[in-house]
Amino acid sequence: MKIFFWIITCGLLFSSCKKWLDVKPESQISKDELFNTPSGFQEALNGVYSRCTQDDIYGEELSMGTLEVLAQNYTMPAQDKMGYLQTSLYNYKDPYFIARKDSMWKGLYNAIVNCNLILENVETHKSMLSAVDYALIKGESLGLRAYLHFDALRIFAPSFGNNPTAGGVPYVTDFSNTVTPMSTVTQVLTKVIRDLIDAKTILKPVDPILNAGYIAGYPGDKDDPETASPTLFQQNRRHRLNYYAVCGSLARAYLYMNKKDSALSNAMEVIGSGKFPWTKTADFISADAQTVDRILYKELVFAWYIPSKTAEIVYLFEGGPVSFYIESNAGNTLYETGGVGGEDLRFKQWMKPVTDVSGSRYELQKYIQDKDKNRHPLMAPALRLSEMYYIASECTYDTDPLKATSLVDSVRFRRGINTKLTVTSKDEFLGELVKEARKEFYGEGQLFYMYKRLGRSIIGLSGLGIPATNKVFVLPLPNDEIEYGNRN
Amino acid sequence: MIFTLLCKAARRWQPAEAKTILVMKLTTMLLLAGCLQLSAAGLAQKVSVTGENIPLKKVFREVRRQTGYSFFYNARLLENAHTVNIDAKGMDLQELLDQCFRDQPLSYAIVGRTVVVRPRRDESPTTPSPAPLLDTAPARIWISGRVLDESNNVPVSGANIVIKGTQTGTVSGKEGDFRIGINPGEVLVISFVGYKSMEVRPAGVAPLTVRLRTNKDPLAGMVITGYQVINKESFTGNSTTVSGEELKKVNPQNVLQGIQIFDPSFSIAVNNLSGSNPNSLPVINVRGSTALPSGNGDVLSRTSLASNVNLPTFILDGFEVSLEKVYDMDINRIQSITLLKDAAATAIYGSRAANGVLVVTTKAPREGKLQVYYNYELNTTTPDLSDYHLLNAREKLDYEVLADLYTRVGGISQDDQDVRYFQKYKNVLSGVNTYWLSQPVRTTFGHKHSLYLEGGSNSIRYGVDLRYQTAPGVMKGSTRDRYSLGMDLAYNPNKTFLFKNVLTVNQVNSRESPYGAFSDYARMNPYFPKTDTAGNIIQAPDSWLIDTHQSGSGQYVTDVALNPLYNATLHSFNKGSYLELIDAFSGEWNIAKGLRLRSLLSYTKKKTDYNTFISPLANEFYFYPTSLLSKRGSYNYTTYDESTFDGNITLNYNRQIGDHYINVLLGSNVRTYSFDAKSFTAIGFTNDRFTNIGFANSFPDQSSPAGALSRERLFGTLLGINYSLKNRYLLDINLRADGSSKFGTDSKIANFWAVGLGWNVHKEDFMRQYRAISQLRFRVSTGLTGSVQFPPYLSKTTYTYYSTNWYSTGVGAGVISYGNETLQWQRTRESDAGFDLGLFKDRLIISPRYYYKITNGLLADINLPPSSGFLFYKANLGDMANRGYELGLKYTVISNRNWTVNVFANLVRNTNKILKISNALKAYNDKADQAQQNNDSLRAAPLLRYHEGQSLNTIYAVRSLGIDPENGQEIFIKRNGSHTYTWDVKDIVPVADATPKVTGSFGTSVSFRRFQLNANFFTILGGKSYNQTLVDRVENADPRYNVDRRVLTDRWKKPGDHAFFKDIRDLGTSNLSDRFVQNDNQLSLQSVYLSYDCSSLFYSRMGMKNLRLAFTMNDVFHWSSMKIERGTDYPFARSFTFSVQTSF
């Protein structure tokens, strides 16, 4: 009978060993294991940024790809090698367009679920993390969640100005396999703003960018404060959603919701911080690959780090008449070379004239890197200092038109336009503001949002406007979202 | 020969002591009459003698006193006798005497009422010892008799009949008859190869009838479940047991192929792509599919559906092994294979049981002097190209003209086209008619040597096996060579303990043919010469300008015909090899009578390498632009490292108490498996000579090394009860609890069970009157089993690192899958009922079965709205049912002295029905529709679709009325029944079920004296199939390459033609329609086996113990109602094996 005893004991021993059956994958890592160490949290947050730099969202489609095509910034060649022709014609039934738009949605929400996983776990592991790390991880995750939802809203829902009670997008705040219901445009914006305000509060006491000596510089500079931190995780604050990036995003969201006072105060907080010095003309148009700063690096309040796309950028912009380019006349019109823009540094530096079988055209130089000897890493701008000026300007026009134009002028002067802006009406002012933004944000994916927010017709390359309708401005939800989320 | 011995023995008797002989002579004379009255009654005298170290004399005295029998002996003889220990109470006289004389140098004989004592004759013929002269032996009597086979009463001729303890004997004649003179009381030993030897004590002179029982493997009639051995009579589970010997007769080259003949429920999918490629592992399922192909969501073409989610579990000597292990086993080492099919049989495997369990046992060494077994096989294979019917050079050129290939295209004028045509015509006229099909194939010769040594004493036994086997494939250069070494050691210090250790080492080297895909040869035009005038192979014999009818610069494309033979001249290779080490240690402790503790630990380590080198000169790189010249050539290295630990401990108790027989098994088992894969590719080779990876120039753009590591753990406890009452009423209960690392955290432990009931009707008293019924057994069982054949970690939310794309603030990790914590095993509820009926002493055996299997909780993708951040997750959603019938028939047609003829048939039918599917599978159907609408290459292939109520084998297509004789266009039937010329994906409906009505094997085995002939057929009847050959090689044939003959004969050419195929000039792609669904009936002669057991006169001269010559033919003949090209990437082969089997 002794043997029975042993067998039963062994049996019990094994069956109680649930832990033994809990096998951990090794080339991947399970969620629970990742969030078991401070570095795991850091990796999870870095992962959100890495995810965002993929082609389907900020690595291409939301920066230089689809959104720019929709904003009519590129000439579409007849030989449609990249498959954007139908997109430029707003044919939302085109398979290329559908595939890209669907993956934009999937990409944004996949990045969001990564944020939610961090937020879900960060509270329970608070004691494990240092105060700074905890705040940076929580604040940035909240901020990113809002940032990503805000872009999803701006792409897939009518604008606030157009219909504030229209169905917007789902605002997903937890990690689960259940369907999150749709929120209206107003609801989404409210949630975006709430998350951003939370992020701002959390980041304010700890964000290294608020340190007195932290002023944007170039990585190679002596004592560059941005790469001074001994921990990699706390370096390069402008590559992540830092405190000012949250302020800037708030300014954007408030303006979208037509809350101009709050928009203005947030924009002014960024402008007044003095953290983002204007780029020296010499640096901008330098002919020397080692000193040239084509992206206006120091003015980036927040940008995505995308050096892995260096080769792809060449394909996108320098691949001959099948890549993205702008036909010469249209480019000249855009930068008003016959008028105020004769000396526009942006035109000079970014628009490279090329003449070949397709005629004469400009290739965009903004993203071009020279191998191994650049002043800054390749970045996809997400939030520029100049945008803060434009927002501030728009918010002050109603009360102080002169101050408004002077804010725009202060950007124009830096770009080589020495003519002061004079406008006679709000409409004319907004027209000029759009023109200015188009020059500044060319290839950055911001213009589409602006046309949509203002409800202004999109300026086509031929000069003809594309009427502002939701047929153009609201990209349809992916079929999978409609079907599996029961969206109507 | 026995007679010779007899004579020799007789001569040696001459120097025997004269005095003894004299006395005996006298006695014989005196008692001759009494001798004839030798009777059983006289022997039934009861005696009681008790005591230790009693002298024989004293025993004799006592016997005489009690029985009145007198003893007759020479007093001197007794001087050498030992004393005896006896404890006899009412013992038969004879038994008592046997005991007393057991170890004495004496023997005895009872003549009338006298016991004659005499010296024992020595067993060694070289040592002469006293014995009576036969012709003068006083008590000698002549016994005649017949030797018959017990099972069928066939006379056994050539059986040895020897007097026990002597060399004296005879051999049975043609009718099994014999006559032998013996001394009264002597025992006859009757033996013959293939039968158990038997001892007979003739009672009087009446003719004897000796029925020999065939000496089948000791496990015959037993079911081996892998944990224990159960008597088939008392087992209610459904299983098929085949001995290694029988399997070998069916297919000596492929273990798995043979099983299908014995039980077609073990179904091996016909692989029309890889044909007889020795390196392609079969896809197997048992009693239908219990899982859905869970892939990456890609659209699956029915022909490429090769999923192994339904693979049965393989158990080798108690531990789980891979399919590949069984595939590469030496068939000579297999003792038996048992296929466990229903829940009652498999439930002890719990979560691994739903797809059936195949239990393989290997031969264990037997005690005795060193025995050497040797087996040699010569295997020849030849390609079977009989299904290819291609155009010859002249016909091909005619077809090209009919297809309008020589009209003006793009910049090529009519004159240029004419020149091209006449160049080819010149080739045809000059006799160029290359038979490309024969270029990459060959007739092969494979060898196999296997040697097995065994022996040892009662306490230590050993076995060593060695094997060398080459299996070249019919495509030139392809091969699979196997080497193995095994060492088997058993030690039982006493009757209580037994320890065993088996160590095996296997090395398998495989190599794919450098000739590439066979289909490339089937499309080569016969008017191309193989070589140029200088004898060099032309890489690009032809090129065509094709008008794609698209606008812009893409309108005209050049299609270059590349010669696949060119690749074979290069040094490209694709080879793999693995080294496997298995050590299994087991210990057995017989605690008490009927109570046994057994433990088995096994460890398997397997390392596999694959090396694929593609020469920079290969056709693959022909179109590389000059800027990419440095990137030509590639080398891939992949390695797998697998290790498995499998251990179990079982306690077995069996006991018969009165009419109750009970067998209880309690045990637990643990298994861990880890898999580590690494792979990388390098590109850029300078030339064809340097094939080492070190010569590579770089890695492909954007590539990084790949790796994967996974672990699985399984733990189970089990309880099995096998009970029978009077061997009539049977009950089996099996319970198992399994824990698996693959289950979700919410459900780590799963319970499985099975109950089986049986009734041996033929054992009932009332059945005695029905003499015709020799066996009647009813069995029913039901139970729940599981399946965990899905990748590990599905139940976990996992992150992966963006290791190649760091963010500026460090490496990032992103979530890649939504882990379903509630994930469970798939549950299969299986019920099985059937009976076995044996008639006329089991001359006819009929065993029908019915089963119903319903699988709940099929693992399926559940689609999520992308706003959840994921596209899908895995859940147990979906139900599928399998229903089936099995029928086994066995009949002994003739069984007489020389002839035995048996026939058998095994038939099965399995139908499958999808009961419930997830939204992802529904979405998959839409995706299949979409793919078929947008992608030309998929439009003519039947894709897999899932619909509730349909079978997994349903074929979906657009219904068709055939070709309109007016214009050569196809007329389709729309969903609403109207007719149209336009094909629409929306009109795709289920049109046929590929499930065959019957799948079966039948055959015969005939033995004539020393010859044996077996023939086995395999058939598939009543199924439907989509004939892809008609589509790809006739209807949508590319006229620029060679095609099936039917292009020329059966396509529409002019109005009024009633043709099966569309207009011969139409070069477009025809779409999926039911026009190509045909009846699929197949019959193949899977094996023919012929053997001859050489006569001992022949082999004993060479010191052999036996010698068998055998010849096997496999896949000799195949007939199909559907004319389809079989073995498109790799042709099928006919195989012939000659084998010699002997032992020393």
mmCIF file of N, CA and C in Angstrom, chain A residues 3-4 7 14 20-23 25-31 34-35 43 46-47 49-51 54 105-106 109-110 113-114 117 172 175 177 232 235 239-240 305 308 481 484 487, chain B residues 597 651 670 672 709 711 713-715 739 741 748 793 796-799 801-802 805-815 818 863-871 873 919 923:
data_model
loop_
_atom_site.group_PDB
_atom_site.id
_atom_site.type_symbol
_atom_site.label_atom_id
_atom_site.label_comp_id
_atom_site.label_asym_id
_atom_site.label_seq_id
_atom_site.Cartn_x
_atom_site.Cartn_y
_atom_site.Cartn_z
ATOM 1 N N ILE A 3 3.169 1.951 -1.874
ATOM 2 C CA ILE A 3 3.399 2.428 -3.230
ATOM 3 C C ILE A 3 2.261 3.329 -3.702
ATOM 4 N N PHE A 4 1.048 2.962 -3.303
ATOM 5 C CA PHE A 4 -0.094 3.801 -3.658
ATOM 6 C C PHE A 4 0.070 5.201 -3.101
ATOM 7 N N ILE A 7 2.476 7.083 -5.223
ATOM 8 C CA ILE A 7 1.936 7.474 -6.522
ATOM 9 C C ILE A 7 0.982 8.637 -6.374
ATOM 10 N N PHE A 14 2.430 16.816 -8.934
ATOM 11 C CA PHE A 14 2.463 17.291 -10.308
ATOM 12 C C PHE A 14 1.257 18.144 -10.628
ATOM 13 N N TRP A 20 4.432 24.850 -13.355
ATOM 14 C CA TRP A 20 5.309 24.123 -14.259
ATOM 15 C C TRP A 20 4.748 24.133 -15.672
ATOM 16 N N LEU A 21 3.426 24.157 -15.752
ATOM 17 C CA LEU A 21 2.790 24.150 -17.062
ATOM 18 C C LEU A 21 2.769 25.535 -17.690
ATOM 19 N N ASP A 22 3.161 26.513 -16.897
ATOM 20 C CA ASP A 22 3.112 27.879 -17.381
ATOM 21 C C ASP A 22 4.409 28.177 -18.126
ATOM 22 N N VAL A 23 4.439 27.758 -19.371
ATOM 23 C CA VAL A 23 5.668 27.877 -20.151
ATOM 24 C C VAL A 23 5.751 29.249 -20.792
ATOM 25 N N PRO A 25 7.178 31.838 -23.603
ATOM 26 C CA PRO A 25 7.829 31.899 -24.906
ATOM 27 C C PRO A 25 9.167 32.620 -24.796
ATOM 28 N N GLU A 26 10.137 32.253 -25.625
ATOM 29 C CA GLU A 26 11.457 32.857 -25.445
ATOM 30 C C GLU A 26 11.897 33.808 -26.546
ATOM 31 N N SER A 27 11.527 33.508 -27.782
ATOM 32 C CA SER A 27 11.918 34.466 -28.814
ATOM 33 C C SER A 27 10.956 35.653 -28.761
ATOM 34 N N GLN A 28 9.845 35.449 -28.063
ATOM 35 C CA GLN A 28 8.932 36.543 -27.771
ATOM 36 C C GLN A 28 8.860 36.621 -26.254
ATOM 37 N N ILE A 29 8.070 37.548 -25.803
ATOM 38 C CA ILE A 29 7.999 37.675 -24.351
ATOM 39 C C ILE A 29 6.543 37.854 -23.974
ATOM 40 N N SER A 30 6.152 37.196 -22.913
ATOM 41 C CA SER A 30 4.741 37.306 -22.552
ATOM 42 C C SER A 30 4.512 38.637 -21.847
ATOM 43 N N LYS A 31 3.302 39.082 -21.906
ATOM 44 C CA LYS A 31 2.907 40.365 -21.326
ATOM 45 C C LYS A 31 3.322 40.448 -19.865
ATOM 46 N N LEU A 34 7.036 40.873 -19.457
ATOM 47 C CA LEU A 34 7.530 42.187 -19.876
ATOM 48 C C LEU A 34 7.308 43.229 -18.790
ATOM 49 N N PHE A 35 6.123 43.211 -18.230
ATOM 50 C CA PHE A 35 5.794 44.236 -17.232
ATOM 51 C C PHE A 35 6.245 43.840 -15.828
ATOM 52 N N GLU A 43 10.686 49.503 -22.531
ATOM 53 C CA GLU A 43 10.636 48.878 -23.857
ATOM 54 C C GLU A 43 9.234 48.957 -24.445
ATOM 55 N N ASN A 46 8.855 52.551 -25.662
ATOM 56 C CA ASN A 46 9.623 52.716 -26.900
ATOM 57 C C ASN A 46 8.911 52.001 -28.049
ATOM 58 N N GLY A 47 8.313 50.863 -27.692
ATOM 59 C CA GLY A 47 7.616 50.078 -28.697
ATOM 60 C C GLY A 47 6.476 50.842 -29.341
ATOM 61 N N TYR A 49 6.383 54.012 -29.873
ATOM 62 C CA TYR A 49 6.980 54.937 -30.850
ATOM 63 C C TYR A 49 7.457 54.175 -32.078
ATOM 64 N N SER A 50 8.104 53.020 -31.835
ATOM 65 C CA SER A 50 8.563 52.220 -32.978
ATOM 66 C C SER A 50 7.391 51.819 -33.851
ATOM 67 N N ARG A 51 6.299 51.445 -33.189
ATOM 68 C CA ARG A 51 5.112 51.056 -33.945
ATOM 69 C C ARG A 51 4.613 52.210 -34.810
ATOM 70 N N GLN A 54 6.110 52.946 -38.272
ATOM 71 C CA GLN A 54 5.940 52.034 -39.411
ATOM 72 C C GLN A 54 5.206 52.733 -40.548
ATOM 73 N N TRP A 105 -5.939 52.803 -40.091
ATOM 74 C CA TRP A 105 -6.833 52.593 -38.937
ATOM 75 C C TRP A 105 -6.267 51.513 -38.017
ATOM 76 N N LYS A 106 -5.883 50.390 -38.633
ATOM 77 C CA LYS A 106 -5.342 49.285 -37.843
ATOM 78 C C LYS A 106 -4.075 49.711 -37.115
ATOM 79 N N TYR A 109 -4.867 52.082 -34.117
ATOM 80 C CA TYR A 109 -5.450 51.396 -32.968
ATOM 81 C C TYR A 109 -4.527 50.337 -32.384
ATOM 82 N N ASN A 110 -3.649 49.813 -33.211
ATOM 83 C CA ASN A 110 -2.676 48.878 -32.649
ATOM 84 C C ASN A 110 -1.708 49.620 -31.730
ATOM 85 N N VAL A 113 -3.594 50.236 -28.488
ATOM 86 C CA VAL A 113 -3.688 49.106 -27.558
ATOM 87 C C VAL A 113 -2.366 48.924 -26.819
ATOM 88 N N ASN A 114 -1.282 49.251 -27.462
ATOM 89 C CA ASN A 114 0.012 49.198 -26.770
ATOM 90 C C ASN A 114 0.050 50.198 -25.614
ATOM 91 N N LEU A 117 -2.141 48.850 -22.791
ATOM 92 C CA LEU A 117 -1.487 47.780 -22.023
ATOM 93 C C LEU A 117 -0.522 48.368 -21.005
ATOM 94 N N VAL A 172 -10.806 54.027 -27.315
ATOM 95 C CA VAL A 172 -10.509 52.765 -26.629
ATOM 96 C C VAL A 172 -9.571 53.019 -25.459
ATOM 97 N N PHE A 175 -7.652 47.205 -22.577
ATOM 98 C CA PHE A 175 -7.134 46.105 -23.365
ATOM 99 C C PHE A 175 -8.094 44.940 -23.217
ATOM 100 N N ASN A 177 -10.957 42.079 -25.628
ATOM 101 C CA ASN A 177 -11.440 41.646 -26.940
ATOM 102 C C ASN A 177 -12.907 42.022 -27.145
ATOM 103 N N LEU A 232 19.511 56.285 -21.535
ATOM 104 C CA LEU A 232 19.029 56.456 -22.903
ATOM 105 C C LEU A 232 17.549 56.810 -22.912
ATOM 106 N N GLN A 235 16.784 60.484 -22.793
ATOM 107 C CA GLN A 235 17.366 61.378 -23.795
ATOM 108 C C GLN A 235 16.325 61.767 -24.839
ATOM 109 N N HIS A 239 12.012 63.514 -29.350
ATOM 110 C CA HIS A 239 11.642 62.351 -30.164
ATOM 111 C C HIS A 239 10.444 61.630 -29.548
ATOM 112 N N ARG A 240 10.112 62.083 -28.338
ATOM 113 C CA ARG A 240 8.952 61.468 -27.688
ATOM 114 C C ARG A 240 7.957 62.571 -27.317
ATOM 115 N N TYR A 305 11.223 59.422 -34.894
ATOM 116 C CA TYR A 305 12.596 59.047 -35.242
ATOM 117 C C TYR A 305 12.555 57.932 -36.297
ATOM 118 N N SER A 308 15.571 54.466 -40.099
ATOM 119 C CA SER A 308 15.529 53.214 -40.865
ATOM 120 C C SER A 308 14.860 53.419 -42.218
ATOM 121 N N GLU A 481 -14.039 46.865 -39.507
ATOM 122 C CA GLU A 481 -14.494 47.602 -38.340
ATOM 123 C C GLU A 481 -16.016 47.663 -38.326
ATOM 124 N N TYR A 484 -17.248 43.701 -37.806
ATOM 125 C CA TYR A 484 -17.007 43.049 -36.521
ATOM 126 C C TYR A 484 -17.276 43.963 -35.336
ATOM 127 N N ARG A 487 -20.607 48.607 -36.558
ATOM 128 C CA ARG A 487 -20.707 50.066 -36.768
ATOM 129 C C ARG A 487 -21.632 50.310 -37.947
ATOM 130 N N LEU B 597 4.833 -2.591 -10.862
ATOM 131 C CA LEU B 597 5.121 -1.164 -10.985
ATOM 132 C C LEU B 597 6.108 -1.015 -12.120
ATOM 133 N N LEU B 651 1.246 1.683 -12.394
ATOM 134 C CA LEU B 651 1.072 0.597 -11.451
ATOM 135 C C LEU B 651 -0.042 -0.257 -12.028
ATOM 136 N N VAL B 670 4.644 12.474 -17.923
ATOM 137 C CA VAL B 670 5.156 13.830 -18.039
ATOM 138 C C VAL B 670 5.885 13.919 -19.358
ATOM 139 N N THR B 672 8.018 16.837 -21.839
ATOM 140 C CA THR B 672 8.412 18.203 -22.184
ATOM 141 C C THR B 672 9.069 18.147 -23.539
ATOM 142 N N LEU B 709 11.813 29.780 -30.788
ATOM 143 C CA LEU B 709 12.043 28.847 -29.704
ATOM 144 C C LEU B 709 10.700 28.579 -29.066
ATOM 145 N N ARG B 711 8.386 25.868 -26.346
ATOM 146 C CA ARG B 711 8.397 24.784 -25.370
ATOM 147 C C ARG B 711 6.994 24.304 -25.124
ATOM 148 N N ARG B 713 4.772 21.616 -22.536
ATOM 149 C CA ARG B 713 4.811 20.702 -21.407
ATOM 150 C C ARG B 713 3.457 20.048 -21.245
ATOM 151 N N LEU B 714 3.514 18.805 -20.868
ATOM 152 C CA LEU B 714 2.282 18.068 -20.709
ATOM 153 C C LEU B 714 2.436 17.182 -19.496
ATOM 154 N N PHE B 715 1.382 17.117 -18.716
ATOM 155 C CA PHE B 715 1.408 16.231 -17.581
ATOM 156 C C PHE B 715 0.052 15.560 -17.488
ATOM 157 N N GLY B 739 -2.740 18.156 -17.984
ATOM 158 C CA GLY B 739 -2.408 19.570 -17.905
ATOM 159 C C GLY B 739 -1.476 19.849 -19.057
ATOM 160 N N SER B 741 0.747 23.013 -21.228
ATOM 161 C CA SER B 741 1.174 24.414 -21.244
ATOM 162 C C SER B 741 0.470 25.180 -22.338
ATOM 163 N N LYS B 748 -6.049 25.114 -17.049
ATOM 164 C CA LYS B 748 -4.814 24.372 -17.282
ATOM 165 C C LYS B 748 -5.012 22.857 -17.235
ATOM 166 N N TYR B 793 1.641 28.847 -26.767
ATOM 167 C CA TYR B 793 1.579 30.280 -26.432
ATOM 168 C C TYR B 793 0.369 31.004 -26.991
ATOM 169 N N LYS B 796 -1.424 33.202 -24.605
ATOM 170 C CA LYS B 796 -0.733 34.311 -23.939
ATOM 171 C C LYS B 796 -0.683 35.552 -24.817
ATOM 172 N N THR B 797 -0.827 36.685 -24.163
ATOM 173 C CA THR B 797 -0.599 37.943 -24.864
ATOM 174 C C THR B 797 0.901 38.101 -24.972
ATOM 175 N N THR B 798 1.391 38.176 -26.186
ATOM 176 C CA THR B 798 2.849 38.209 -26.330
ATOM 177 C C THR B 798 3.332 39.482 -27.011
ATOM 178 N N TYR B 799 4.514 39.845 -26.606
ATOM 179 C CA TYR B 799 5.202 40.989 -27.181
ATOM 180 C C TYR B 799 6.368 40.495 -28.010
ATOM 181 N N TYR B 801 10.044 42.035 -29.866
ATOM 182 C CA TYR B 801 10.938 43.194 -29.868
ATOM 183 C C TYR B 801 11.182 43.700 -31.283
ATOM 184 N N TYR B 802 11.206 44.987 -31.428
ATOM 185 C CA TYR B 802 11.580 45.577 -32.720
ATOM 186 C C TYR B 802 13.109 45.615 -32.755
ATOM 187 N N ASN B 805 14.926 47.580 -35.398
ATOM 188 C CA ASN B 805 14.511 48.964 -35.585
ATOM 189 C C ASN B 805 14.395 49.649 -34.223
ATOM 190 N N TRP B 806 15.522 49.985 -33.656
ATOM 191 C CA TRP B 806 15.538 50.651 -32.358
ATOM 192 C C TRP B 806 14.973 52.050 -32.469
ATOM 193 N N TYR B 807 14.338 52.485 -31.425
ATOM 194 C CA TYR B 807 13.962 53.893 -31.357
ATOM 195 C C TYR B 807 15.131 54.626 -30.733
ATOM 196 N N SER B 808 15.147 55.923 -30.874
ATOM 197 C CA SER B 808 16.319 56.660 -30.390
ATOM 198 C C SER B 808 16.475 56.531 -28.880
ATOM 199 N N THR B 809 15.408 56.161 -28.185
ATOM 200 C CA THR B 809 15.528 56.051 -26.734
ATOM 201 C C THR B 809 15.535 54.598 -26.274
ATOM 202 N N GLY B 810 15.924 53.701 -27.144
ATOM 203 C CA GLY B 810 16.072 52.309 -26.745
ATOM 204 C C GLY B 810 15.215 51.383 -27.571
ATOM 205 N N VAL B 811 15.460 50.099 -27.358
ATOM 206 C CA VAL B 811 14.716 49.112 -28.123
ATOM 207 C C VAL B 811 13.262 49.096 -27.649
ATOM 208 N N GLY B 812 12.371 48.811 -28.571
ATOM 209 C CA GLY B 812 10.956 48.803 -28.234
ATOM 210 C C GLY B 812 10.377 47.411 -28.327
ATOM 211 N N ALA B 813 9.285 47.222 -27.601
ATOM 212 C CA ALA B 813 8.572 45.956 -27.689
ATOM 213 C C ALA B 813 7.125 46.254 -27.985
ATOM 214 N N GLY B 814 6.564 45.518 -28.905
ATOM 215 C CA GLY B 814 5.171 45.762 -29.271
ATOM 216 C C GLY B 814 4.368 44.500 -29.131
ATOM 217 N N VAL B 815 3.104 44.670 -28.797
ATOM 218 C CA VAL B 815 2.249 43.508 -28.596
ATOM 219 C C VAL B 815 1.880 42.940 -29.965
ATOM 220 N N TYR B 818 -3.294 38.791 -29.177
ATOM 221 C CA TYR B 818 -4.177 38.841 -28.037
ATOM 222 C C TYR B 818 -4.270 37.429 -27.496
ATOM 223 N N ASN B 863 -12.568 37.060 -35.526
ATOM 224 C CA ASN B 863 -12.176 38.378 -35.994
ATOM 225 C C ASN B 863 -12.652 39.446 -35.023
ATOM 226 N N LEU B 864 -11.837 40.470 -34.874
ATOM 227 C CA LEU B 864 -12.174 41.589 -34.002
ATOM 228 C C LEU B 864 -12.234 42.839 -34.855
ATOM 229 N N PRO B 865 -12.994 43.832 -34.399
ATOM 230 C CA PRO B 865 -12.880 45.095 -35.114
ATOM 231 C C PRO B 865 -11.453 45.609 -34.897
ATOM 232 N N PRO B 866 -10.805 46.140 -35.925
ATOM 233 C CA PRO B 866 -9.414 46.547 -35.752
ATOM 234 C C PRO B 866 -9.241 47.597 -34.658
ATOM 235 N N SER B 867 -10.317 48.260 -34.271
ATOM 236 C CA SER B 867 -10.167 49.268 -33.222
ATOM 237 C C SER B 867 -9.796 48.640 -31.892
ATOM 238 N N SER B 868 -9.938 47.308 -31.787
ATOM 239 C CA SER B 868 -9.500 46.664 -30.554
ATOM 240 C C SER B 868 -7.984 46.551 -30.534
ATOM 241 N N GLY B 869 -7.356 46.862 -31.641
ATOM 242 C CA GLY B 869 -5.903 46.796 -31.693
ATOM 243 C C GLY B 869 -5.408 45.496 -32.287
ATOM 244 N N PHE B 870 -6.295 44.521 -32.406
ATOM 245 C CA PHE B 870 -5.925 43.230 -32.982
ATOM 246 C C PHE B 870 -6.902 42.911 -34.099
ATOM 247 N N LEU B 871 -6.484 42.022 -34.993
ATOM 248 C CA LEU B 871 -7.391 41.653 -36.067
ATOM 249 C C LEU B 871 -8.178 40.403 -35.715
ATOM 250 N N TYR B 873 -8.328 36.836 -32.669
ATOM 251 C CA TYR B 873 -7.723 36.051 -31.614
ATOM 252 C C TYR B 873 -8.241 34.634 -31.726
ATOM 253 N N ASN B 919 -16.742 33.654 -37.060
ATOM 254 C CA ASN B 919 -16.900 34.743 -38.030
ATOM 255 C C ASN B 919 -15.677 34.887 -38.907
ATOM 256 N N ALA B 923 -15.585 35.163 -42.835
ATOM 257 C CA ALA B 923 -14.880 36.241 -43.521
ATOM 258 C C ALA B 923 -13.869 35.662 -44.492
#
